[in-house]
Short mmCIF file of C-alpha atoms in Angstrom, two decimals:
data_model
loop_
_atom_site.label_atom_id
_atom_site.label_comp_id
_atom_site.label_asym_id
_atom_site.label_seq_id
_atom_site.Cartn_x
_atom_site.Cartn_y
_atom_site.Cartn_z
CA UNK A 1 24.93 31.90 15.82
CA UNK A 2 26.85 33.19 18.85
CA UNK A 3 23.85 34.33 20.94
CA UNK A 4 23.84 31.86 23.62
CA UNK A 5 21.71 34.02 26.43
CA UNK A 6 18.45 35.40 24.95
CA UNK A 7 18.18 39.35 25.73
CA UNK A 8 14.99 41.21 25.41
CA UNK A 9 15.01 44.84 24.79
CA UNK A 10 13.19 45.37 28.48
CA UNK A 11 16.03 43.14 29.73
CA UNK A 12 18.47 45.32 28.38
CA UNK A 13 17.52 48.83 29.46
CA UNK A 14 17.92 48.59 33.34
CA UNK A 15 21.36 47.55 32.76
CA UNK A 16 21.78 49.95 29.64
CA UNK A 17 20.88 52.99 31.51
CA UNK A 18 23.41 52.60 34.06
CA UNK A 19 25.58 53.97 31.39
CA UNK A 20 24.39 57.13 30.39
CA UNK A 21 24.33 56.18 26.92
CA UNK A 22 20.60 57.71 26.64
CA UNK A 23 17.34 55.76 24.98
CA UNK A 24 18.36 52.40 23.96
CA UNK A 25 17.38 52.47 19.46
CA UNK A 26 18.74 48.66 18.39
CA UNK A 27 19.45 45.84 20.17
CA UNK A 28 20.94 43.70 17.02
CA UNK A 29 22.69 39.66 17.54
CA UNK A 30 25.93 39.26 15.98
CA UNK A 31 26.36 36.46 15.01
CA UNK A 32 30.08 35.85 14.41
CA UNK A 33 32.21 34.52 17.62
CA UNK A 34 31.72 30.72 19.45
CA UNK A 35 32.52 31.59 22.99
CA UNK A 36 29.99 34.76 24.17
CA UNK A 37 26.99 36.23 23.79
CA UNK A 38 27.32 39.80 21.64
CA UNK A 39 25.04 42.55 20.55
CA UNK A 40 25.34 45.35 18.45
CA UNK A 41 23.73 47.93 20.92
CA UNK A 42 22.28 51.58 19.23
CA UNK A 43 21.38 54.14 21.92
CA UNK A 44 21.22 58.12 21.44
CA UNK A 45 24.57 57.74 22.66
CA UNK A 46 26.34 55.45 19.79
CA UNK A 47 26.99 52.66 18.72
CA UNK A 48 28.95 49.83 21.09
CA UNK A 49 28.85 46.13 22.39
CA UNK A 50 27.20 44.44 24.94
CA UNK A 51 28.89 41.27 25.76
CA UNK A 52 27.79 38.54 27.96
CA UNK A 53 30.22 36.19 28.96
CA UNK A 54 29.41 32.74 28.82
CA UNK A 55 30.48 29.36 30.48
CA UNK A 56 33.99 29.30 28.86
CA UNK A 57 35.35 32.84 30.25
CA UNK A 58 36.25 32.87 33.90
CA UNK A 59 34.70 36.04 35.36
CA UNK A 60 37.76 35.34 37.46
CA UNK A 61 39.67 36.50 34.53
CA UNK A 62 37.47 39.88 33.14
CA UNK A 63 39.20 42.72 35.02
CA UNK A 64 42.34 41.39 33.36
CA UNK A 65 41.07 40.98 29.90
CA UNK A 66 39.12 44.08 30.34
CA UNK A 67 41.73 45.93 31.65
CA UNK A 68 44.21 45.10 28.89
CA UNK A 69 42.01 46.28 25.99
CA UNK A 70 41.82 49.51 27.76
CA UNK A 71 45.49 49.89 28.84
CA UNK A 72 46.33 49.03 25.28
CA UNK A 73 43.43 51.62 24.23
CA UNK A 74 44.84 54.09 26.33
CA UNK A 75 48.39 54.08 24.49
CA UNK A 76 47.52 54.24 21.31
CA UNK A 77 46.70 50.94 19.37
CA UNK A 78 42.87 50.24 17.89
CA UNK A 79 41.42 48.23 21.15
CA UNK A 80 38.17 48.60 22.30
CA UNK A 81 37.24 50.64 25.78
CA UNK A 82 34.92 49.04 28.33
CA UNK A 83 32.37 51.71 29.78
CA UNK A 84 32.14 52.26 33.28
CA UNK A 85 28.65 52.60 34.79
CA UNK A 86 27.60 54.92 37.37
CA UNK A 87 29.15 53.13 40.24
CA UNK A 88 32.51 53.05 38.19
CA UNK A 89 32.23 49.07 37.52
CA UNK A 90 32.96 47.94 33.94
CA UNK A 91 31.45 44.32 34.95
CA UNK A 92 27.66 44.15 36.06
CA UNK A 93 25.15 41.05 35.11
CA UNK A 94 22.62 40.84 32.94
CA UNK A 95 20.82 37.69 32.48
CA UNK A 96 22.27 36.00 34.82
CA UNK A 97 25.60 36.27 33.17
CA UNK A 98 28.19 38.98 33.22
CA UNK A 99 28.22 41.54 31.18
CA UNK A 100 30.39 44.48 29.84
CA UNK A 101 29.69 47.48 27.52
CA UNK A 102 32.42 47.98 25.23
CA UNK A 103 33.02 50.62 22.04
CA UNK A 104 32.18 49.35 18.44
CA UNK A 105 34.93 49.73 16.77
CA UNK A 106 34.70 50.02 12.96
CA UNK A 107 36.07 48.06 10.18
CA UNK A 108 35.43 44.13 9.17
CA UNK A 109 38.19 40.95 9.32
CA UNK A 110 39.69 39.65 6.23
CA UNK A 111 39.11 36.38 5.05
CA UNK A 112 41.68 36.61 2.73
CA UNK A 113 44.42 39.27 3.55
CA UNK A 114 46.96 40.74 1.00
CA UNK A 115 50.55 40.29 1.89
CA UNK A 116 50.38 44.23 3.11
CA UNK A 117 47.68 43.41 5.91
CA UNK A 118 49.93 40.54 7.04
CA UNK A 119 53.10 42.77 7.34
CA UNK A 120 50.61 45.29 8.79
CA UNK A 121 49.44 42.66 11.63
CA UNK A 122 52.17 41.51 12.64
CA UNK A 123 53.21 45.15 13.04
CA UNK A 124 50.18 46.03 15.43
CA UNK A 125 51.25 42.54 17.32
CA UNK A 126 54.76 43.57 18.28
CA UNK A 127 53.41 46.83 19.00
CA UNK A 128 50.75 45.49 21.49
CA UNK A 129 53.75 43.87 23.25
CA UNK A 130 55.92 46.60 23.50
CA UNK A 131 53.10 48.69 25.00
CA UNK A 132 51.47 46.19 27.38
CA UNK A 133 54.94 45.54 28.91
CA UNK A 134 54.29 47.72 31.86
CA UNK A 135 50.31 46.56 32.10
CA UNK A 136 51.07 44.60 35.90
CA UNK A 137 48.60 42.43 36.22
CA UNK A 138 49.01 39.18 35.27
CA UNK A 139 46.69 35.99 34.69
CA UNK A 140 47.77 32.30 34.18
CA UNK A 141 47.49 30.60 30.74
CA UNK A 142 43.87 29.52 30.70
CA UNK A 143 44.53 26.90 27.77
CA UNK A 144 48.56 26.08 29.40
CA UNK A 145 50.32 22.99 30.20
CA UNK A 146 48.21 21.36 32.72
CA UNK A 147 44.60 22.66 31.03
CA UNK A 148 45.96 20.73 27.61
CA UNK A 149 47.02 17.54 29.29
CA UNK A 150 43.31 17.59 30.91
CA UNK A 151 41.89 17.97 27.71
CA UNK A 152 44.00 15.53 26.33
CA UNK A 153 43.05 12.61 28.61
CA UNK A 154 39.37 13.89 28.90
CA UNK A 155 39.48 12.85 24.72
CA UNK A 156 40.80 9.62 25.14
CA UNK A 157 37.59 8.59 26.90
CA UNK A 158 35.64 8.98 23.67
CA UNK A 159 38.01 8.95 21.24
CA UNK A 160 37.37 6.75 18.67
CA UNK A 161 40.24 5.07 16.46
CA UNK A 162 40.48 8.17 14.58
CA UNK A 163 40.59 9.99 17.01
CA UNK A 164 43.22 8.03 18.97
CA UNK A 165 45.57 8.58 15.93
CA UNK A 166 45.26 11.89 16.11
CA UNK A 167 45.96 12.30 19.74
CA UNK A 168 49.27 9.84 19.59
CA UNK A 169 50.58 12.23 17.56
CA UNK A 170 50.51 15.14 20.27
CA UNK A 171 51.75 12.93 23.32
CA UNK A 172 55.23 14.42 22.41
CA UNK A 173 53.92 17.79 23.45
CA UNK A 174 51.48 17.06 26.38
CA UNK A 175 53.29 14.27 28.23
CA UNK A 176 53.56 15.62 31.78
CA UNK A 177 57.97 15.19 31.32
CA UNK A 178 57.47 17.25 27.99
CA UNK A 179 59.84 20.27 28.25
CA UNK A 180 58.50 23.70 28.28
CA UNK A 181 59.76 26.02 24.80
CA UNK A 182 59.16 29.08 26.09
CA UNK A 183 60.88 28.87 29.29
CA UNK A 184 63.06 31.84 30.06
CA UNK A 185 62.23 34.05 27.48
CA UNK A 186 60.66 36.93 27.22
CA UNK A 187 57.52 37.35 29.50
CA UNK A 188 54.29 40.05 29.43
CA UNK A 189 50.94 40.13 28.30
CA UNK A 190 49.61 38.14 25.30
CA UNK A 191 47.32 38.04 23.57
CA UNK A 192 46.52 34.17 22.41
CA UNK A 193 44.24 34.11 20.80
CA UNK A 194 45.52 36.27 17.98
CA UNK A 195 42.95 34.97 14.48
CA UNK A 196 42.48 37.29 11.55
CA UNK A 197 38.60 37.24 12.43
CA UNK A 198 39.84 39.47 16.00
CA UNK A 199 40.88 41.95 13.90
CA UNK A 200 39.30 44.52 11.90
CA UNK A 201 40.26 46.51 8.99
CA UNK A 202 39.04 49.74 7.70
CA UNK A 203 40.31 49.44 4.03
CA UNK A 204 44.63 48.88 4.78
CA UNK A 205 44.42 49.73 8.37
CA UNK A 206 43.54 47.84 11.15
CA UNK A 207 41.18 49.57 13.05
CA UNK A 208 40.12 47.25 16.17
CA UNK A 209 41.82 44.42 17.92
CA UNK A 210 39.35 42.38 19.50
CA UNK A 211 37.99 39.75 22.12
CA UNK A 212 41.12 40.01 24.83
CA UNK A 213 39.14 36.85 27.03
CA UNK A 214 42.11 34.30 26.00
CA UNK A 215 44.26 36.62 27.18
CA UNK A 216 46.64 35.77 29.59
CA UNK A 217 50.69 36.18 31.20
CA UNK A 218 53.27 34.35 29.14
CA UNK A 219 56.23 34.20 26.28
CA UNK A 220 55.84 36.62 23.70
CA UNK A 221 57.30 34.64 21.44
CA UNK A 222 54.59 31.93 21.99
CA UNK A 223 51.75 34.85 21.02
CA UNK A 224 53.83 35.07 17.37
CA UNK A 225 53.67 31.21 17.43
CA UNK A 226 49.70 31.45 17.68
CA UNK A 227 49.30 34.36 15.29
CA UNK A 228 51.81 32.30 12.88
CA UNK A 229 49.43 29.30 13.10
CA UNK A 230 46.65 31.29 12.52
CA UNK A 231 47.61 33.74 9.90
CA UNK A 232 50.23 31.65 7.71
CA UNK A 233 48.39 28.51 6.94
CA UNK A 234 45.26 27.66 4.25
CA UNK A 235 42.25 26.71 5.51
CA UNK A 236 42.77 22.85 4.78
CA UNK A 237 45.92 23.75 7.26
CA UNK A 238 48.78 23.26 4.57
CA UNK A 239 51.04 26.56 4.96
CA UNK A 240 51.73 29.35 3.04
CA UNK A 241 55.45 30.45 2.98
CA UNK A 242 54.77 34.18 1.69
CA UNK A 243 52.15 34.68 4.64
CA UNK A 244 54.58 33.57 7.17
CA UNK A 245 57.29 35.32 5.92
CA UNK A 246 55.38 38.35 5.47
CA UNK A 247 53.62 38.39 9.22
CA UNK A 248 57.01 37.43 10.89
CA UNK A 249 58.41 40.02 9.13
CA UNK A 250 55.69 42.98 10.05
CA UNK A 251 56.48 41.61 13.77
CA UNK A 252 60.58 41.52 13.48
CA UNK A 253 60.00 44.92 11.89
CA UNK A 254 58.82 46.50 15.07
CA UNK A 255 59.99 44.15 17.52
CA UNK A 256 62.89 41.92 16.74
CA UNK A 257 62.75 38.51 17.92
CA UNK A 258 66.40 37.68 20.47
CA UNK A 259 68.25 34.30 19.28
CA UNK A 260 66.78 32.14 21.77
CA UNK A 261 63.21 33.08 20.87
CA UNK A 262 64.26 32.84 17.10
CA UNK A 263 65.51 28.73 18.07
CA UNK A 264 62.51 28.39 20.15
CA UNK A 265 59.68 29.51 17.68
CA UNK A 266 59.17 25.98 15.71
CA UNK A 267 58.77 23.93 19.04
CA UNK A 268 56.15 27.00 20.32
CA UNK A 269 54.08 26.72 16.69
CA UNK A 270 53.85 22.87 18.02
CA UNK A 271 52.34 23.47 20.99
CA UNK A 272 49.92 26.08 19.92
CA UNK A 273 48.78 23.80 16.89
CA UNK A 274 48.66 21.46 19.44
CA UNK A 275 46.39 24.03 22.09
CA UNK A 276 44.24 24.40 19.09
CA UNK A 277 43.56 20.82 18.03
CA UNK A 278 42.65 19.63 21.38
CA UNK A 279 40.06 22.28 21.81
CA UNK A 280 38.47 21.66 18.88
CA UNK A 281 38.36 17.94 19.30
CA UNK A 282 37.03 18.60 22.62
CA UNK A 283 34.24 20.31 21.61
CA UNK A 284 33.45 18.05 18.81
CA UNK A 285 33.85 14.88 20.91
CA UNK A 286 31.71 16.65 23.64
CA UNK A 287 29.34 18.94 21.88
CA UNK A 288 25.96 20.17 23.54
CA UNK A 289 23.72 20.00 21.16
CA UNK A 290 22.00 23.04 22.50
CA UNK A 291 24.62 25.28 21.69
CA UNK A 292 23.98 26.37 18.05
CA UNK A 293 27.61 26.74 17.09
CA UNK A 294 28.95 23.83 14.84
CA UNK A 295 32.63 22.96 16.85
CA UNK A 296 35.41 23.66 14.05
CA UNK A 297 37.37 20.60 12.19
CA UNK A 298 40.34 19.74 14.61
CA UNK A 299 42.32 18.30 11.38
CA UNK A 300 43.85 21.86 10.22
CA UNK A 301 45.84 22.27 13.13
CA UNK A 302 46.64 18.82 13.42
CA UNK A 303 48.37 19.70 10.27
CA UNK A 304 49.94 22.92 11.52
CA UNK A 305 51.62 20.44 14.59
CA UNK A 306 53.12 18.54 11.68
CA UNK A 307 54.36 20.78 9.83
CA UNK A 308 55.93 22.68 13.36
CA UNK A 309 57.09 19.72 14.33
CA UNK A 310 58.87 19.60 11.22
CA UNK A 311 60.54 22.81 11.57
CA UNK A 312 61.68 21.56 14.98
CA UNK A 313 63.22 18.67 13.88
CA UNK A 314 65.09 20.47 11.61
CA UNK A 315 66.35 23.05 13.60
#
């Protein structure tokens, strides 16, 4: 369940009718998602989304993640809109939290996508790239370097011997001398957070890239690494060569990867298996028992780091 703030339907409609979206009809949880509150929201209007963004998403951060979606709306590709209330703001609170209104956008993920909606997401990646490359605002990684060392030594003061295991084999990535892969190349806005459940599908199309609140400034080529991680491996975290090859492909197909990026793609994989793990030991290790999400297995992407690291070795 992803509803972490309670909203009433007389909670809702002060904030609601700032929007001129008329009578509010539905105000339905959705359940899918682990990091903010959603609701389907039904007005004489339309359909759309309320979010409320929880503890995890810096409301530092929303006019850049907001403002993405819509700059990538605005040019063409299946991202969501934010509304703008009567004073022109897209943020406002609600709850005590802030809040956005956003367009549904139709379609469902695919838990188990054909070799066509690979090629066909890795398309609409490259293509977000190329078209954000003149979005100017920018935001620091907020899951980079120094955010993954913290969480590193934060789980070494509960880590049990299993645990310890697990983290020895990411000190290669997170040691403070550790060289950076995706220094010097390319540079714009990502993504990161790119997972087959943020985007939808209306039968072979994709029809809405979603939740933008990972999104951040940084390589390119380190967004492929993350959608690679996410998109070409089982659920056990073993990989599946025709799923890579086919999203890498969709992605070269639009937006060719340079030589350095190509050489620096294994080592990137690595550190966003490793991203991945930590967060999800994190959580595990220090779960609040009041949120009523159950935190995800950390030993998939521990898997994906060794089969990266792999690739690395042998490049």
């Amino acid at each position: 369940m992803a509803v972490f703030t309670p909203v009433e339907e007389a909670e809702a409609e002060p904030f609601i009718s700032r929007y001129g979206l008329g009578a509010l009809r539905a105000l339905t949880p959705i359940a899918e998602g682990v990091e903010n509150t959603n609701y389907r929201l039904d007005t004489e209007g339309g359909r759309f989304v309320l979010t409320l963004f929880e503890g995890r998403t810096d409301a530092a951060a929303l006019p850049f993640c907001l403002g993405l979606t819509a700059h990538a709306a605005a040019r063409g590709l299946p991202c969501a809109r934010p509304l703008k209330d009567v004073a022109g703001h897209t943020i406002g609170t609600l709850n005590g939290r802030p809040a956005a209104i956003l367009e549904w956008l139709p379609g469902a993920w695919k838990g188990d996508p054909s070799t066509a909606d690979l090629t066909r997401a890795g398309e609409l990646l490259a293509r977000f790239h190329l078209v954000s490359a003149d979005f100017r605002s920018e935001r620091a990684d907020p899951v980079g370097p120094s955010t993954r060392r913290a969480l590193f030594d934060r789980c070494l003061t509960r880590a049990d011997a299993a645990d310890l295991a697990l983290l020895e084999r990411m000190v290669p990535w997170v040691a403070p001398e550790a060289p950076d892969p995706a220094a010097g190349l390319p540079r714009g806005p990502i993504h990161a957070d790119y997972f087959p459940d943020n985007l939808l599908f209306e039968g072979d199309a994709p029809s809405g890239l979603i939740d933008f609140y990972f999104a951040c400034t940084g390589a390119l080529a380190y967004d492929l690494a993350i959608a690679l991680s996410a998109w070409g491996f089982d659920a056990a975290g073993e990989p599946r060569p025709g799923a890579l090859r086919a999203f890498r492909t969709g992605y070269e197909s639009v937006r060719p990867l340079s030589p350095a990026e190509a050489a620096a793609l294994p080592a990137l994989g690595a550190v966003a298996a490793v991203r991945f793990t930590l967060t999800r030991l994190h959580d595990r290790l220090f779960h609040d028992p009041t949120r009523l999400v159950t935190p995800k297995d950390p030993a998939p992407f521990l898997r994906r780091l060794d089969w990266w690291t792999d690739q690395a070795l042998a490049a």
